Tab-separated table of C-alpha atoms and ligand atoms in Angstrom:
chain	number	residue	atom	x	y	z
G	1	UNK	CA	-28.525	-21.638	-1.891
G	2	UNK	CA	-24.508	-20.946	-2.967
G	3	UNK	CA	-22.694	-17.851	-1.228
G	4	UNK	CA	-20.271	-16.564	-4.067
G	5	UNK	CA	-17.199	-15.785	-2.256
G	6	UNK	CA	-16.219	-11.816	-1.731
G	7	UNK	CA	-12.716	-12.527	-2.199
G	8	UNK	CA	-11.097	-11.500	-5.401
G	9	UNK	CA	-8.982	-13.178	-8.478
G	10	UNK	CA	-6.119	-11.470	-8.558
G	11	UNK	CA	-4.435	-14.290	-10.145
G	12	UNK	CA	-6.086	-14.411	-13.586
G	13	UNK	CA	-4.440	-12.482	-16.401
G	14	UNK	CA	-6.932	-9.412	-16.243
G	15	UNK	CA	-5.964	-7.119	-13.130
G	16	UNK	CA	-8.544	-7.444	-10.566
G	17	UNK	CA	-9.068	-3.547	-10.408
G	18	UNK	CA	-6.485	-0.515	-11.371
G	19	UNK	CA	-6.989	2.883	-10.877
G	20	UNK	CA	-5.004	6.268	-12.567
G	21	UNK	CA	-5.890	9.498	-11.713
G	22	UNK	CA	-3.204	11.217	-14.368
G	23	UNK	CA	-2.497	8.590	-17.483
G	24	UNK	CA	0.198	11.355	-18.204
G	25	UNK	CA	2.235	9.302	-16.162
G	26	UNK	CA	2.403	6.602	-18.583
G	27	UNK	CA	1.021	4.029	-16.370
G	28	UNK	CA	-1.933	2.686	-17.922
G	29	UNK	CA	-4.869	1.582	-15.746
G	30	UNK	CA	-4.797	-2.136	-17.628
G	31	UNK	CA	-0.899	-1.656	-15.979
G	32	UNK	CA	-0.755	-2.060	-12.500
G	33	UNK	CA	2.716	-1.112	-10.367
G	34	UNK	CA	1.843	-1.715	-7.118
G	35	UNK	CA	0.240	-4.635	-5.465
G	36	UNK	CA	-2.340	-3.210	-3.047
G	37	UNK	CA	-3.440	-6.263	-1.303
G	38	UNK	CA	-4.762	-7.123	2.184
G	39	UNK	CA	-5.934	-10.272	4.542
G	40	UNK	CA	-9.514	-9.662	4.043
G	41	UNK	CA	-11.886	-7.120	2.802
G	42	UNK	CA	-12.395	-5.853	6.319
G	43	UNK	CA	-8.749	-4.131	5.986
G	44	UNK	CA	-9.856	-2.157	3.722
G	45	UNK	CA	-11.199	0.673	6.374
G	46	UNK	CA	-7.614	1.222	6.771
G	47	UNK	CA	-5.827	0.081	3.280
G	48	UNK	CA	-8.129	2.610	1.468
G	49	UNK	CA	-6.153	5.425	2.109
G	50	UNK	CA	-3.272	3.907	0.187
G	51	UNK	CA	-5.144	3.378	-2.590
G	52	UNK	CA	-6.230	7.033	-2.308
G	53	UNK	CA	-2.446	8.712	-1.860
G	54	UNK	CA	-1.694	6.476	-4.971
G	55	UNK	CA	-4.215	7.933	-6.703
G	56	UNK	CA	-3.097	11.436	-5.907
G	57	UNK	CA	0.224	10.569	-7.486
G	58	UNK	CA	-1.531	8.929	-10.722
G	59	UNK	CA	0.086	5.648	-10.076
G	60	UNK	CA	-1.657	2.434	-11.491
G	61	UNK	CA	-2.230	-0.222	-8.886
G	62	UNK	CA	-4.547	-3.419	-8.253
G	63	UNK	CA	-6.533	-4.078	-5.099
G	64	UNK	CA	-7.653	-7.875	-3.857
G	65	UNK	CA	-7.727	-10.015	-0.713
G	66	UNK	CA	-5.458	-12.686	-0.243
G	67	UNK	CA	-4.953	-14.505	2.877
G	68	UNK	CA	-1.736	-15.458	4.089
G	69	UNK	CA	-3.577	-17.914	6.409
G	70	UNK	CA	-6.748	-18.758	4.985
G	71	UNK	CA	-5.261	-19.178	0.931
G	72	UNK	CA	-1.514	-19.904	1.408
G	73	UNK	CA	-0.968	-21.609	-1.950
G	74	UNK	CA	-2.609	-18.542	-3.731
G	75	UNK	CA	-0.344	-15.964	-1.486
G	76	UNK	CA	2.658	-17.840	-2.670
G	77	UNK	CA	1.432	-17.751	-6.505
G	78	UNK	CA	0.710	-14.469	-6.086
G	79	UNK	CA	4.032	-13.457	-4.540
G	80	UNK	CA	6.302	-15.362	-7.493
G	81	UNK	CA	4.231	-13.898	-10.347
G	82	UNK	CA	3.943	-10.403	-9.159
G	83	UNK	CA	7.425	-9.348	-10.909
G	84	UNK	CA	6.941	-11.011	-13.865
G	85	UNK	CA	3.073	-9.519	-14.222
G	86	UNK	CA	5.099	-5.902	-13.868
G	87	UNK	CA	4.374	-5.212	-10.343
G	88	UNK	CA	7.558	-3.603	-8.893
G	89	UNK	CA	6.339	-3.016	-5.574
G	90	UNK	CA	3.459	-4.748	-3.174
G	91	UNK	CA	1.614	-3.182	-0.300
G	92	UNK	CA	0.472	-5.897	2.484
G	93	UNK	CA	-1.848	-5.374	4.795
G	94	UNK	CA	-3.027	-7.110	7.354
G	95	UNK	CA	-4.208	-7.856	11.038
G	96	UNK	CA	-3.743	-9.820	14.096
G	97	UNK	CA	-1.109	-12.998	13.338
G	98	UNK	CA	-0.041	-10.638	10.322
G	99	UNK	CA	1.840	-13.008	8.045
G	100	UNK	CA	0.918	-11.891	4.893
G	101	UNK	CA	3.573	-9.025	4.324
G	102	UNK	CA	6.735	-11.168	5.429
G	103	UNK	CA	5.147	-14.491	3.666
G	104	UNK	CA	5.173	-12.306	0.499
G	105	UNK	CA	8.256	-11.166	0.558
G	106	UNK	CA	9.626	-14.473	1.020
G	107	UNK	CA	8.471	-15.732	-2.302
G	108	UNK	CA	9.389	-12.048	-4.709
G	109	UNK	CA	12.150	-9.834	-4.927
G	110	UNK	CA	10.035	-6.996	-4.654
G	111	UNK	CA	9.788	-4.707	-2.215
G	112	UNK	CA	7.264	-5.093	0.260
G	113	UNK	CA	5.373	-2.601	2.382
G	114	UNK	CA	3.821	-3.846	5.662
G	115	UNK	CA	0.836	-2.341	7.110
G	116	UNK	CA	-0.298	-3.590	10.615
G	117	UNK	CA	-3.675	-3.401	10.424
G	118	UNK	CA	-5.682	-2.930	13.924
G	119	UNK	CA	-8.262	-4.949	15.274
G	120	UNK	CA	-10.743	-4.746	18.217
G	121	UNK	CA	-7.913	-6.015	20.808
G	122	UNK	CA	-4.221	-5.616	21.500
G	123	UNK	CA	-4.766	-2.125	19.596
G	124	UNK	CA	-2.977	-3.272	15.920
G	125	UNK	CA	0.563	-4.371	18.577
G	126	UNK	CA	-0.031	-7.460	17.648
G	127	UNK	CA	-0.191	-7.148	13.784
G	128	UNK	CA	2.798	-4.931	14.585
G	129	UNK	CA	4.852	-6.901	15.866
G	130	UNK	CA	4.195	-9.850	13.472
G	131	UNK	CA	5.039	-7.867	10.493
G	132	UNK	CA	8.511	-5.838	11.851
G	133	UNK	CA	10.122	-8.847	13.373
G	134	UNK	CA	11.362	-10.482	10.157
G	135	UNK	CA	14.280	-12.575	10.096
G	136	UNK	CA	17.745	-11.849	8.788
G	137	UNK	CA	17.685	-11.932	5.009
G	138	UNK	CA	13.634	-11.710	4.369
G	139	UNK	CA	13.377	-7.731	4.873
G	140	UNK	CA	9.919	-6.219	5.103
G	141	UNK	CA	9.338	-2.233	5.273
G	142	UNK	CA	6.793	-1.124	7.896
G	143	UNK	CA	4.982	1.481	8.592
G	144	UNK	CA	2.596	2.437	11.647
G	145	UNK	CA	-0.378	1.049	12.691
G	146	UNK	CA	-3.015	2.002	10.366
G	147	UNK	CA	-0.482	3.818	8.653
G	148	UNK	CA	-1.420	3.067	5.099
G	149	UNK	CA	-1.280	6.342	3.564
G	150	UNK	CA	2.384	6.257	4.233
G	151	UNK	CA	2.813	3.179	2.602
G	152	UNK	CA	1.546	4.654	-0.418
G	153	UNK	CA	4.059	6.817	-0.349
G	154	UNK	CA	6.631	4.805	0.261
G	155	UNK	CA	5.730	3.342	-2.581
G	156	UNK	CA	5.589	6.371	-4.831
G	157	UNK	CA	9.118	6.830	-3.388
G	158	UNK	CA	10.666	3.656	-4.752
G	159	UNK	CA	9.007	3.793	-8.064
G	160	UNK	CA	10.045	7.769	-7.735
G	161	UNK	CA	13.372	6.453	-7.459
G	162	UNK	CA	13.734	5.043	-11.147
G	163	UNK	CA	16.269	6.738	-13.340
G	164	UNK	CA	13.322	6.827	-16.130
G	165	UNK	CA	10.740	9.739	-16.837
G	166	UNK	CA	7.874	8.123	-15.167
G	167	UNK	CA	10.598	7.994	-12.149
G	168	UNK	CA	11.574	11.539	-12.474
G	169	UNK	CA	8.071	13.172	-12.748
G	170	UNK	CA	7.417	11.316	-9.520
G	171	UNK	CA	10.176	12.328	-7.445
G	172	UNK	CA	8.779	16.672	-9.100
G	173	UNK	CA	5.511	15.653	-7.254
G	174	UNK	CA	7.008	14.346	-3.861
G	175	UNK	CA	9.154	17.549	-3.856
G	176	UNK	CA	5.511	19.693	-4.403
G	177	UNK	CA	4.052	17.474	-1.738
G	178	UNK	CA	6.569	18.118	0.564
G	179	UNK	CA	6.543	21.912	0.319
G	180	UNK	CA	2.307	22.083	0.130
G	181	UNK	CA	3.238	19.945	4.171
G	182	UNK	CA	5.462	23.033	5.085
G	183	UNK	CA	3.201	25.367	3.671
G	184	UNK	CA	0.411	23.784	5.823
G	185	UNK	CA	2.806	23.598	9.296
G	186	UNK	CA	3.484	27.442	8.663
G	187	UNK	CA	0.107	27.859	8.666
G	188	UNK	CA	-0.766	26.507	11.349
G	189	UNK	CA	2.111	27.810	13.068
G	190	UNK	CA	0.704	31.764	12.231
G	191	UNK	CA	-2.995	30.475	12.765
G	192	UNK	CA	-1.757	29.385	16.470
G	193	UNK	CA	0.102	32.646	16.949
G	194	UNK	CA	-2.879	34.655	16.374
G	195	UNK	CA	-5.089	32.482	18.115
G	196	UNK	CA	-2.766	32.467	21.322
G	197	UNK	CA	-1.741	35.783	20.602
G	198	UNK	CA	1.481	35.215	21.634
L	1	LIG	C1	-6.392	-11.081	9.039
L	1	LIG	O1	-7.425	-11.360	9.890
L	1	LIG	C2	-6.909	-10.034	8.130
L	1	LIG	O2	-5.868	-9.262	7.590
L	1	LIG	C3	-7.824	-9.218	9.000
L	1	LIG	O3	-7.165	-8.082	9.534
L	1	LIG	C4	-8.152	-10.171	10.126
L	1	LIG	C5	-9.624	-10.448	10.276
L	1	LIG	O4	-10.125	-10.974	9.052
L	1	LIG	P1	-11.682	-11.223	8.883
L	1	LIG	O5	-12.077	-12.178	9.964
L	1	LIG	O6	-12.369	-9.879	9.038
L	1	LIG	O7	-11.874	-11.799	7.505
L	1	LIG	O8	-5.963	-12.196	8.333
């Protein structure tokens, strides 16, 4: 009996899988933005909540596996076509030896978004450290360990960043986003006032 694989195709002309919560944005779900990939499928406890921020911003993405390690030649095809297939920014996750992120970004121009992904030992240091220590010239953003919902926005932020209306209606909802966080710290703030009453 034949296992089918659980890994996805995220190299044939149909995005794998896109998702938009608010088409007003004018990015179609058959039009992907950001590359929302990952080592294996067990990253996905952590990537999901990058999907899930984009998706509170209404911003198309696609979601596969690809292994820096265990498919290099399809990493590196999927790296040099990304731009071209209208991605304009990847999010990499992965764990342990994390290669994929900095492997990516050595075959696009995009901008790529490390997440170090944390596994039962070394507590995620090790993916870490793999992903920040990039050589001079190949520059990877990351953020914390397990910190994928930040990538996401990191990502909204450098699409957000486009001088175009899509660009512009995204930088309106990181400014609501950022005043429903105060909102929620003063809150807390009176909450622990009352509850200390001090
Ligand atoms: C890495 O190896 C992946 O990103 C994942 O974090 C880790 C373990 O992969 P699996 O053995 O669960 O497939 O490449």
């Amino acid at each position: 009996m034949t296992t089918e694989p659980v890994t996805t195709d995220l190299l044939k002309t149909e995005p794998l899988k896109t998702e938009s919560a608010s088409p007003d944005l004018n990015q179609a779900a058959a039009d992907p933005v950001v590359g929302l990939i990952m080592g294996s499928d067990s990253d996905w406890r952590v990537m999901a909540a990058a999907g899930e921020l984009l998706d509170e911003f209404g911003v198309a993405y696609e979601v596969g596996v690809i292994s820096a390690h265990r498919t290099p030649q399809r990493m590196l095809d999927y790296a040099a076509d990304a731009a071209g297939r209208g991605l304009r920014v990847i999010i990499a996750g992965a764990g342990g030896a994390a290669h994929l992120p900095g492997m990516v970004a050595s075959a696009t121009v995009l901008p790529v978004i490390g997440v170090p992904v944390p596994l039962a030992t070394l507590d995620g240091m090790d993916s870490l450290l793999s992903i920040v220590q990039m050589p001079a010239g190949i520059p990877v953003a990351c953020v914390s360990i397990g910190g994928a919902r930040n990538a996401g926005l990191l990502a909204v932020r450098i699409l957000a960043s486009s001088p175009t209306a899509d660009g512009e209606r995204l930088a309106a909802r990181l400014a609501g986003f950022a005043a429903d966080l105060q909102s929620t710290v003063l809150g807390k703030h009176q909450a622990l006032r009352e509850l200390s009453g001090h």
